[in-house]
Tab-separated table of N, CA, C and O in Angstrom:
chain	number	residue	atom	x	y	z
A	1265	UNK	N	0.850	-1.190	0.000
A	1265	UNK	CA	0.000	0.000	0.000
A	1265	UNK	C	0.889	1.243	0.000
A	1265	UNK	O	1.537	1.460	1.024
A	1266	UNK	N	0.988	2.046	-0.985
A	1266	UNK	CA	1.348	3.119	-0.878
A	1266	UNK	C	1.098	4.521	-0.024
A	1266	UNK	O	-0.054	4.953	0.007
A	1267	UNK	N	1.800	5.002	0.439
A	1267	UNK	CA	1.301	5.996	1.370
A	1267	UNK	C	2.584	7.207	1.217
A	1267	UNK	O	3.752	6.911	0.965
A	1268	UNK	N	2.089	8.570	1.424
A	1268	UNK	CA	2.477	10.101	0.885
A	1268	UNK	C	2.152	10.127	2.635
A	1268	UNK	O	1.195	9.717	3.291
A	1269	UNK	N	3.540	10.870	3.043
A	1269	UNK	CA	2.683	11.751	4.167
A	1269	UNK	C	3.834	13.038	4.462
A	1269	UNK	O	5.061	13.033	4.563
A	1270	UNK	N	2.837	14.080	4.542
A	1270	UNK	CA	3.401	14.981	4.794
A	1270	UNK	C	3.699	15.617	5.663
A	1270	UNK	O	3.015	15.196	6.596
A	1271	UNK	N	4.658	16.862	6.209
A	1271	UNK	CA	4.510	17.517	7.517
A	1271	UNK	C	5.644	18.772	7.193
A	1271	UNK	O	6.328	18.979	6.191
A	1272	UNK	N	5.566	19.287	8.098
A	1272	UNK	CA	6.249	20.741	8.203
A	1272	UNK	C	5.513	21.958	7.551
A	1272	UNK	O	6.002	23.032	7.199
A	1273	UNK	N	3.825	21.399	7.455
A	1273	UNK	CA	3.102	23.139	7.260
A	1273	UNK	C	3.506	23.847	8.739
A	1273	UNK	O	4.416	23.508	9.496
A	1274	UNK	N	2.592	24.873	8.889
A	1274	UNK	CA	2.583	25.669	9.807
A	1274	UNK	C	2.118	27.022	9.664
A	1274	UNK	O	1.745	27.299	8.525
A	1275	UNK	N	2.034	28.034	10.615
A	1275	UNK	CA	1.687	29.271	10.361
A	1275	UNK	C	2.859	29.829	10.864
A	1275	UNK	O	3.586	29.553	11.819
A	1276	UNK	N	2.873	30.995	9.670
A	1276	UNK	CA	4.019	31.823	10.098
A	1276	UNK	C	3.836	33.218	9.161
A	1276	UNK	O	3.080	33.373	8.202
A	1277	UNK	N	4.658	34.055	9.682
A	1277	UNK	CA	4.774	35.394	8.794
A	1277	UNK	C	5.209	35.606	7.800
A	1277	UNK	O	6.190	34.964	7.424
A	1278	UNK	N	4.527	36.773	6.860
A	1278	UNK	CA	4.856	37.145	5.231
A	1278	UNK	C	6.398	37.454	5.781
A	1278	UNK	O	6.784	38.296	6.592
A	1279	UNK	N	7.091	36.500	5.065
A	1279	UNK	CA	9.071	36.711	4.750
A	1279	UNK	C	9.463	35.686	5.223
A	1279	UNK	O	10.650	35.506	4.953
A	1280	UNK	N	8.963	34.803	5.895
A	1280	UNK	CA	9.473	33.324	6.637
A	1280	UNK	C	9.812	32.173	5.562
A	1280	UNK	O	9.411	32.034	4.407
A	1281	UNK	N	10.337	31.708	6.030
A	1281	UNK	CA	11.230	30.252	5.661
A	1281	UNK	C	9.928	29.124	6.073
A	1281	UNK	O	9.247	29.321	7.080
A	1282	UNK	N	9.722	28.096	5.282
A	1282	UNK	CA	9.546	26.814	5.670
A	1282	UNK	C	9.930	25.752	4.719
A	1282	UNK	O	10.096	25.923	3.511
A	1283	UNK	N	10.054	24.656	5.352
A	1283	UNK	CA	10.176	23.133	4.838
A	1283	UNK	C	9.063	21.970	5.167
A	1283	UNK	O	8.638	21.494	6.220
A	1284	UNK	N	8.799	21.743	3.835
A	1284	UNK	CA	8.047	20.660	3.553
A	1284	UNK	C	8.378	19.091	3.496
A	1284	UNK	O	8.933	18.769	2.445
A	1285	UNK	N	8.175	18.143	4.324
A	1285	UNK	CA	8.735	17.230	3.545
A	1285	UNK	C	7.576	16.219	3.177
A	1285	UNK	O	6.441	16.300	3.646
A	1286	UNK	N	7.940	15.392	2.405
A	1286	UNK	CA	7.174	13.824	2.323
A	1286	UNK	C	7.796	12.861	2.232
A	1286	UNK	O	8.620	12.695	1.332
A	1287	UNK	N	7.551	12.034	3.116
A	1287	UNK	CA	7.621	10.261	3.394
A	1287	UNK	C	7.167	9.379	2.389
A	1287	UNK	O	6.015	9.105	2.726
A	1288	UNK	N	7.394	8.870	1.495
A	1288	UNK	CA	6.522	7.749	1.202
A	1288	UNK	C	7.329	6.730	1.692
A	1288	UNK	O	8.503	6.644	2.051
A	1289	UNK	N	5.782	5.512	1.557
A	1289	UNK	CA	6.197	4.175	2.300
A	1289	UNK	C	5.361	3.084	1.107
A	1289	UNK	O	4.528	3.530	0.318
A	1290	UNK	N	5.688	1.881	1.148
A	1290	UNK	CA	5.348	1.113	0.102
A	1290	UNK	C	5.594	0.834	-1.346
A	1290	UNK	O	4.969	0.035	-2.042
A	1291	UNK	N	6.768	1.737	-1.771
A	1291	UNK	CA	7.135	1.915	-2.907
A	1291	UNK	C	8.546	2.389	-2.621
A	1291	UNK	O	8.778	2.927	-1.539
A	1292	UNK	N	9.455	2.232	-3.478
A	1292	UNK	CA	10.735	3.046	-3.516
A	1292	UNK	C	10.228	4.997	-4.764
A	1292	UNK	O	9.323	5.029	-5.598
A	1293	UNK	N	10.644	5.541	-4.607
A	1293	UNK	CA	9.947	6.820	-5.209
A	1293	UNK	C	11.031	7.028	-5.896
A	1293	UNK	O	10.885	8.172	-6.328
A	1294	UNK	N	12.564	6.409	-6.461
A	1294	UNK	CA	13.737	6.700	-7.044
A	1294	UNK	C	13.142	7.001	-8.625
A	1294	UNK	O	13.236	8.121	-9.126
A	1295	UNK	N	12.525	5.859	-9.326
A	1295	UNK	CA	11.961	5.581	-10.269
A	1295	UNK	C	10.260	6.829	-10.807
A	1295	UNK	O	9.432	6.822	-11.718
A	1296	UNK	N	10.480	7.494	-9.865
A	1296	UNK	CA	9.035	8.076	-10.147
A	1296	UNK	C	8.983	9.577	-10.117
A	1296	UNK	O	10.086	9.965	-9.731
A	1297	UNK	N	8.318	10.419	-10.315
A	1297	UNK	CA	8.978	12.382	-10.482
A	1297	UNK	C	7.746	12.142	-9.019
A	1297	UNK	O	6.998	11.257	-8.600
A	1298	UNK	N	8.034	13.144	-8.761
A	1298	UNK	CA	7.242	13.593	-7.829
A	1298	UNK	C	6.966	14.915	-7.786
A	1298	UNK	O	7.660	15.679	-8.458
A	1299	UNK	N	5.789	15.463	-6.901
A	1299	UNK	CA	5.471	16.982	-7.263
A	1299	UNK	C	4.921	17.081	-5.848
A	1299	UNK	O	4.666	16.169	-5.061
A	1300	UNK	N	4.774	18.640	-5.678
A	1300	UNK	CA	3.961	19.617	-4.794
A	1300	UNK	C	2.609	20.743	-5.528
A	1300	UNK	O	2.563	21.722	-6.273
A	1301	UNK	N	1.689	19.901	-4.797
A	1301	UNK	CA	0.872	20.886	-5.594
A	1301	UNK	C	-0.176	21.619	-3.722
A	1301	UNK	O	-0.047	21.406	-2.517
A	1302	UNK	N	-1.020	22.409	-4.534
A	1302	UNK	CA	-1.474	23.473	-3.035
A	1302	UNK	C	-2.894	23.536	-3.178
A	1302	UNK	O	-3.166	23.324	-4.360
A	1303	UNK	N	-3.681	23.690	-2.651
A	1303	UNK	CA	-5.236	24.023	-3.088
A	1303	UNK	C	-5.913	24.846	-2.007
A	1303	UNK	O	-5.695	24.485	-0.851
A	1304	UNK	N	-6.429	25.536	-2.135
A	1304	UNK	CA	-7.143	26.770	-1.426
A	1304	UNK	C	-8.840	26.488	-1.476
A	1304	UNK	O	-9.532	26.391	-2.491
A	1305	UNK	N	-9.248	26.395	-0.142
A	1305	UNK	CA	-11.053	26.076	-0.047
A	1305	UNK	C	-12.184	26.625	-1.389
A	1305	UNK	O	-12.377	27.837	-1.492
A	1306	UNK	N	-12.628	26.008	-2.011
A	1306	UNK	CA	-13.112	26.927	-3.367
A	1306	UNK	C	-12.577	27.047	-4.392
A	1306	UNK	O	-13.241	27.615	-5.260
A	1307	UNK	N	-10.947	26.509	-4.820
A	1307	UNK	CA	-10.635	26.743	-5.905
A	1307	UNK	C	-10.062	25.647	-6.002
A	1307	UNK	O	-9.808	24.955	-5.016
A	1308	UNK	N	-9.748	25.295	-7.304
A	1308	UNK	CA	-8.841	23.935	-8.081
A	1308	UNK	C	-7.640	23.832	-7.518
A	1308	UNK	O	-6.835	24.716	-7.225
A	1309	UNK	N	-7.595	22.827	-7.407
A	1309	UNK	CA	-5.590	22.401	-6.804
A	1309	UNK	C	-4.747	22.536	-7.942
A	1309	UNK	O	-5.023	22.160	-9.081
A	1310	UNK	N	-3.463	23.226	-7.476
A	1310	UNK	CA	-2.395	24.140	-8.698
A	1310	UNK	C	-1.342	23.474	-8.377
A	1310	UNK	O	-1.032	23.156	-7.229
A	1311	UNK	N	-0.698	23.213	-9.442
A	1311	UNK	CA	0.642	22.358	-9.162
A	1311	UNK	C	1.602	23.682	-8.896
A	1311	UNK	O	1.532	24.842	-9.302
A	1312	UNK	N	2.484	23.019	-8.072
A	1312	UNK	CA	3.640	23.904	-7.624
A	1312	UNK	C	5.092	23.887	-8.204
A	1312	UNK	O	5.963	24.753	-8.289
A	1313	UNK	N	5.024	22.621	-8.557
A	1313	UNK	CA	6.700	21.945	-8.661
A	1313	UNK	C	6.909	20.950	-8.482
A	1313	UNK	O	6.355	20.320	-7.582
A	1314	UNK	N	7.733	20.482	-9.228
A	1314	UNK	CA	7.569	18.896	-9.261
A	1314	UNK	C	9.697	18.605	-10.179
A	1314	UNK	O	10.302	19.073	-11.144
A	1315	UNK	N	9.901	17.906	-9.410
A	1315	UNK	CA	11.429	17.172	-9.779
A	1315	UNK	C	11.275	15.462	-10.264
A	1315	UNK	O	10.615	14.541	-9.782
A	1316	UNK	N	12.306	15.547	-11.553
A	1316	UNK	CA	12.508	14.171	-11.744
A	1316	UNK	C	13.331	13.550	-11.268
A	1316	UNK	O	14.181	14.039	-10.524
A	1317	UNK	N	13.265	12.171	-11.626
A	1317	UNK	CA	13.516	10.869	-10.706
A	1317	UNK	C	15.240	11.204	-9.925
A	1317	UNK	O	15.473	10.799	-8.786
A	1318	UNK	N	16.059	11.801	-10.559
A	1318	UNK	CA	17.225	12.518	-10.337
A	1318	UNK	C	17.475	13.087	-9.332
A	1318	UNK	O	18.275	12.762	-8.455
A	1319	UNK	N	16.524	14.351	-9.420
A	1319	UNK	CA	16.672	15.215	-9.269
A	1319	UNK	C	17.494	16.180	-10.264
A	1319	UNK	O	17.748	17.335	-9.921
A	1320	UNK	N	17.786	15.809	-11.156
A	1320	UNK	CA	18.410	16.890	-12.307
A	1320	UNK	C	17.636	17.579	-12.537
A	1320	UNK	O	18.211	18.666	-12.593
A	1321	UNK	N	16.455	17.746	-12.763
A	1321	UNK	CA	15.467	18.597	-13.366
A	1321	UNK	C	13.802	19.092	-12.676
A	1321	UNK	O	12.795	18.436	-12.411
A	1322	UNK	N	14.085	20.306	-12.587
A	1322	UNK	CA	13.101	20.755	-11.380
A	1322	UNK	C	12.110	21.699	-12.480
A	1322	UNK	O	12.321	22.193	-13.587
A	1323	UNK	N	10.932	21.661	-11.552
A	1323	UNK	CA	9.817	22.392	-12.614
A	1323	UNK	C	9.120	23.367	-11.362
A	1323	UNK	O	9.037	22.909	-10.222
A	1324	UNK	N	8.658	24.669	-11.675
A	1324	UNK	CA	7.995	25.233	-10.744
A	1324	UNK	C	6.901	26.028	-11.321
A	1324	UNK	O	7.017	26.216	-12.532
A	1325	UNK	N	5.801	26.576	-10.718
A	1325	UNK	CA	4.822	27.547	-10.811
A	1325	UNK	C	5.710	29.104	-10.641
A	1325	UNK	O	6.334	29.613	-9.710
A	1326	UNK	N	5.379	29.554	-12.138
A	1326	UNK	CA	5.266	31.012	-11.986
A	1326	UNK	C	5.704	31.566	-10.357
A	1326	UNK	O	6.732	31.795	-9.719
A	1327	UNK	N	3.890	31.621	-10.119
A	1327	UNK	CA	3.879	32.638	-8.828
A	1327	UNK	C	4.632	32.166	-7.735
A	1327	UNK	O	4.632	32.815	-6.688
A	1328	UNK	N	5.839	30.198	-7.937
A	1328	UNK	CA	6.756	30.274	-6.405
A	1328	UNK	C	8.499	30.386	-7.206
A	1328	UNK	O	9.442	30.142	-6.453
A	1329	UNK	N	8.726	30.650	-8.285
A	1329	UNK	CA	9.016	30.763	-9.113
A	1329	UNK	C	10.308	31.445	-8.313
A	1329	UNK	O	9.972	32.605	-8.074
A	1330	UNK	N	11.698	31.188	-7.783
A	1330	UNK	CA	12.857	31.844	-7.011
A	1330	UNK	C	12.762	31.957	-5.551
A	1330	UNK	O	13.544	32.472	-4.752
A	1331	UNK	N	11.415	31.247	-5.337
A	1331	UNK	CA	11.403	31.567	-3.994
A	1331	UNK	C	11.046	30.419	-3.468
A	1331	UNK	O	10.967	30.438	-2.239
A	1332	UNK	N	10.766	29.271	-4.070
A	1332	UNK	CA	10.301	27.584	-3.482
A	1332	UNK	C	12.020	27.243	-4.031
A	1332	UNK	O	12.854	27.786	-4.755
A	1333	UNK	N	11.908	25.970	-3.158
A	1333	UNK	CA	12.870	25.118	-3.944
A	1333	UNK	C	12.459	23.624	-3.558
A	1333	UNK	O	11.975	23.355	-2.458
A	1334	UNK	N	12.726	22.536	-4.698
A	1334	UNK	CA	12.263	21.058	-4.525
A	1334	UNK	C	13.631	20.716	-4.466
A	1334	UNK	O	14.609	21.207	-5.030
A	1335	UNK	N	13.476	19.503	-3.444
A	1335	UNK	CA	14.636	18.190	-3.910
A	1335	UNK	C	13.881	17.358	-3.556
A	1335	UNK	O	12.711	17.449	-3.186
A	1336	UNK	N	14.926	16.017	-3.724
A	1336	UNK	CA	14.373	14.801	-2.655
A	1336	UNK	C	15.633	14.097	-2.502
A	1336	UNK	O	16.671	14.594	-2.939
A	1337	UNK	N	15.616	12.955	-1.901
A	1337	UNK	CA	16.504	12.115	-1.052
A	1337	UNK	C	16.138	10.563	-1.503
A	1337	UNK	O	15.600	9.792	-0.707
A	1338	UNK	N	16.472	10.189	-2.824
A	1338	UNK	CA	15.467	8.907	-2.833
A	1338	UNK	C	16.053	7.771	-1.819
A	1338	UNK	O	15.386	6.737	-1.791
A	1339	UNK	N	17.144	7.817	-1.029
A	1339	UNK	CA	17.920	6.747	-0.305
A	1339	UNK	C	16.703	6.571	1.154
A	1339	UNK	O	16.507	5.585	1.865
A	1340	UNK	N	15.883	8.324	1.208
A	1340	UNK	CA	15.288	8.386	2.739
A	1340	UNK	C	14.051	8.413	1.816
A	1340	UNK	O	13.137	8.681	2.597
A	1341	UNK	N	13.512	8.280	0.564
A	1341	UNK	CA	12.215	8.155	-0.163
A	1341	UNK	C	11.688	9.198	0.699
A	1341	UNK	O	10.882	9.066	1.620
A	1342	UNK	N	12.312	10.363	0.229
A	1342	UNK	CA	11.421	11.867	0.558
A	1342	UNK	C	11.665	12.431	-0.025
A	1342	UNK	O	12.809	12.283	-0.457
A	1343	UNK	N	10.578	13.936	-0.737
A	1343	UNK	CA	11.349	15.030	-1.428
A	1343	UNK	C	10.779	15.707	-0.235
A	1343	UNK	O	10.207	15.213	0.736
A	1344	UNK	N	11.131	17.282	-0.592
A	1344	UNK	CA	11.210	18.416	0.270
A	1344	UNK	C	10.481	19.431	-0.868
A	1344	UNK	O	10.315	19.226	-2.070
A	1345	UNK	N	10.158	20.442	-0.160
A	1345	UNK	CA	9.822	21.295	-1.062
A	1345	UNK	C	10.579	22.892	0.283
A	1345	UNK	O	9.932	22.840	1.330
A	1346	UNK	N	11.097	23.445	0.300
A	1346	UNK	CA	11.760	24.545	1.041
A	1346	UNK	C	11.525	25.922	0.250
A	1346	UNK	O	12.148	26.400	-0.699
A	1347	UNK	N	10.095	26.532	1.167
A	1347	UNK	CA	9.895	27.252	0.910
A	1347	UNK	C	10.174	28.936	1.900
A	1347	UNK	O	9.822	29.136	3.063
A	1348	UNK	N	10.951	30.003	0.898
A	1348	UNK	CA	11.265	31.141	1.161
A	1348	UNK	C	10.305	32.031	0.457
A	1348	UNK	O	9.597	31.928	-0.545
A	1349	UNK	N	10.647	33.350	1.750
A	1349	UNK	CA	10.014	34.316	1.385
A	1349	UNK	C	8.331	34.506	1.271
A	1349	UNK	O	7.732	35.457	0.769
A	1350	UNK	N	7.940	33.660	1.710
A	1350	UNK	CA	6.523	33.420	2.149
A	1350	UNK	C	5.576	34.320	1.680
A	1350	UNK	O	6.145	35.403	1.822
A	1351	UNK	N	4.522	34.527	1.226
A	1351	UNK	CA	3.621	35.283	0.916
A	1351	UNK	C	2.304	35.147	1.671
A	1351	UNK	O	1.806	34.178	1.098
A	1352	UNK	N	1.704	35.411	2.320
A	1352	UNK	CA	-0.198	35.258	2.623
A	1352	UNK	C	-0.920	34.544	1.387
A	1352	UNK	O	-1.704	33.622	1.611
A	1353	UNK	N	-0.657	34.969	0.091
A	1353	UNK	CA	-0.930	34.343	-1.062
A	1353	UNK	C	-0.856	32.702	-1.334
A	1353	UNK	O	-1.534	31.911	-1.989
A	1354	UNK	N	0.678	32.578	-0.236
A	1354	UNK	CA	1.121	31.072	-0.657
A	1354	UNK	C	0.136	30.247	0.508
A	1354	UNK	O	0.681	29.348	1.150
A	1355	UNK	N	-0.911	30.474	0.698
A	1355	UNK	CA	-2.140	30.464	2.068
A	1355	UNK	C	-2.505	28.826	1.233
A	1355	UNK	O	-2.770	28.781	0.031
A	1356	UNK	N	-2.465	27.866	1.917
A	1356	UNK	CA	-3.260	26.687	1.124
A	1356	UNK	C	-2.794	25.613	2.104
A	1356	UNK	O	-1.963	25.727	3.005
A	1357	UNK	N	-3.677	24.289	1.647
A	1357	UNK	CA	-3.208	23.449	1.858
A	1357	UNK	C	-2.298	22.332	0.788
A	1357	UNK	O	-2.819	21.857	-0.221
A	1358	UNK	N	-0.816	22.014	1.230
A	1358	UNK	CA	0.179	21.409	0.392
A	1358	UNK	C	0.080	19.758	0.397
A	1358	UNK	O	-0.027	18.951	1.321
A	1359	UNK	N	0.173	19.590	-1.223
A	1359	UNK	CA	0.157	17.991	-0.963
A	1359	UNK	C	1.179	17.451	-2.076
A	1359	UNK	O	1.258	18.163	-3.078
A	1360	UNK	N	1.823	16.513	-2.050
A	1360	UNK	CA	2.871	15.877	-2.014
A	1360	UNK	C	2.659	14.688	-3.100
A	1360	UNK	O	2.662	13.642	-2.451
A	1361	UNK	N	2.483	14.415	-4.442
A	1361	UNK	CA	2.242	13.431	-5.108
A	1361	UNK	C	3.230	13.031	-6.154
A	1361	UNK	O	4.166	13.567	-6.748
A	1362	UNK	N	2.503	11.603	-6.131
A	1362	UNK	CA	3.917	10.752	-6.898
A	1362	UNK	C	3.449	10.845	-8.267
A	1362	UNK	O	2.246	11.052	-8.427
A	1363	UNK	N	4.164	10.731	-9.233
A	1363	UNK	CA	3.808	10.684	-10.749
A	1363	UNK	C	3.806	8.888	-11.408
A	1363	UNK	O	4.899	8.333	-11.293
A	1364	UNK	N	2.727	8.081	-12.017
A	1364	UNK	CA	3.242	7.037	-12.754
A	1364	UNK	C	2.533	7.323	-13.889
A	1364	UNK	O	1.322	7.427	-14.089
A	1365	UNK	N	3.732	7.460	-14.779
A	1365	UNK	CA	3.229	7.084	-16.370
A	1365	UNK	C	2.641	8.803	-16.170
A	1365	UNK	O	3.248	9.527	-15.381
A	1366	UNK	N	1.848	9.160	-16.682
A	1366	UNK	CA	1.474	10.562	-17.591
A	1366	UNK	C	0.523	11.320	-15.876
A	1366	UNK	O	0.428	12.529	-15.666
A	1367	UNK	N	0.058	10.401	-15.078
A	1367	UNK	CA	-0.595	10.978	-14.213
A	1367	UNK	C	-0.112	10.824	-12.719
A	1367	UNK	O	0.594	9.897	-12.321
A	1368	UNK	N	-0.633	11.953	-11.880
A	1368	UNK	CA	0.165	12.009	-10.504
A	1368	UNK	C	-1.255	10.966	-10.212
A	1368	UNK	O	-2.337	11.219	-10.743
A	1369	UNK	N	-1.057	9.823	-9.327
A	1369	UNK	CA	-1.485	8.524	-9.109
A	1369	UNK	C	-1.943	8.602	-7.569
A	1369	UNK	O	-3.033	8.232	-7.132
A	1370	UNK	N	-0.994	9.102	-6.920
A	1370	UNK	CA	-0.937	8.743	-5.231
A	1370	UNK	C	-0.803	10.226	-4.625
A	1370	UNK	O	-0.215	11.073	-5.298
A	1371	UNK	N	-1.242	10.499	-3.588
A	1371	UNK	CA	-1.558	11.687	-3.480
A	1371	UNK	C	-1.219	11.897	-1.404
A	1371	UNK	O	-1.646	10.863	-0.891
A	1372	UNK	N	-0.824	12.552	-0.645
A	1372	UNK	CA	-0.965	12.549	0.241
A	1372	UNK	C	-1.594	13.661	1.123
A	1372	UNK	O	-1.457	14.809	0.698
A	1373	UNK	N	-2.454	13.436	2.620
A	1373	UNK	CA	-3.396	14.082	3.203
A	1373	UNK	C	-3.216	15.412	3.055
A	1373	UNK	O	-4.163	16.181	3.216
A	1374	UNK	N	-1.768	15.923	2.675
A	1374	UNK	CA	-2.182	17.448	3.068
A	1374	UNK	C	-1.487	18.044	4.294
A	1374	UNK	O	-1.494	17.392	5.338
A	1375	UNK	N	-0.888	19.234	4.240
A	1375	UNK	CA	-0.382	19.692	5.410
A	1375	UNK	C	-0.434	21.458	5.050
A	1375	UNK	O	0.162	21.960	4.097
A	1376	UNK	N	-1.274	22.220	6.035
A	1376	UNK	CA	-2.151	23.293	6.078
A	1376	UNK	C	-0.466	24.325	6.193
A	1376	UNK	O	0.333	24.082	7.097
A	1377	UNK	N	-0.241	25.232	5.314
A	1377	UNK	CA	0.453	26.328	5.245
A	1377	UNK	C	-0.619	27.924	5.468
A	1377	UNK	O	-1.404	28.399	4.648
A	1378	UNK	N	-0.256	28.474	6.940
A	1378	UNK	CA	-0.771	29.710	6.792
A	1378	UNK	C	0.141	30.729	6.857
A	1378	UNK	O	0.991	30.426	7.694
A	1379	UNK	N	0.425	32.113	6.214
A	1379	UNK	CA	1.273	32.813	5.956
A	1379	UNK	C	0.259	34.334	6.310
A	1379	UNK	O	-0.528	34.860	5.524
A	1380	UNK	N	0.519	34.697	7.435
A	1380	UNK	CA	-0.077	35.840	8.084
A	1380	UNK	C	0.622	37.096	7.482
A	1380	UNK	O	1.814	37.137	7.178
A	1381	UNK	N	-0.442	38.309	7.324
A	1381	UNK	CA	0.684	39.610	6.514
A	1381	UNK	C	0.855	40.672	7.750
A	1381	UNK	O	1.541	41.684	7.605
């Protein structure tokens, strides 16, 4: 059984630092891209960024665009997502999914980012 889990939301102030990470368990994640995507109560979930199996090659959203950064660790089957410079904007809840074949497949609960101005 595959399982995503996330942690290191939190609330904190417009200019703050945080780190995201995810766990998966039941799979090795070396072989697979993985992404961060965010969704806000009422609106569609937006991908954020997402790195391949490497890590050689990182993809981001515009609006976190110099100010997120992805890796991962496939030895500890986690990526990170380390986010600077914080906005109130970047207000959502973050989730952590694996990619197979053309679609993100596995998805994990979610971990609530609030960014106070």
């Amino acid at each position: 059984q595959v399982q995503l889990v996330e942690s290191g939301g939190g609330l904190v102030q417009a200019g703050d630092s945080l780190r995201l990470s995810c766990v998966a368990s039941g799979l090795t994640i070396g072989t697979y891209v993985m992404g961060w995507f965010r969704q806000v109560p009422g609106k569609d979930r937006e991908f954020v960024s997402s790195i391949s199996t490497s890590g050689s090659s990182t993809y981001y959203a515009d609006s976190v665009k110099g100010r997120f950064t992805i890796s991962r660790d496939n030895a500890k089957n986690t990526v990170y997502l380390q986010m600077n410079s914080l906005k109130p904007e970047d207000t959502a809840v973050y989730y952590c999914a694996l990619k197979m074949g053309t679609s993100y497949n596995y998805w994990g609960q979610g971990t609530q980012v609030t960014v106070s101005s």
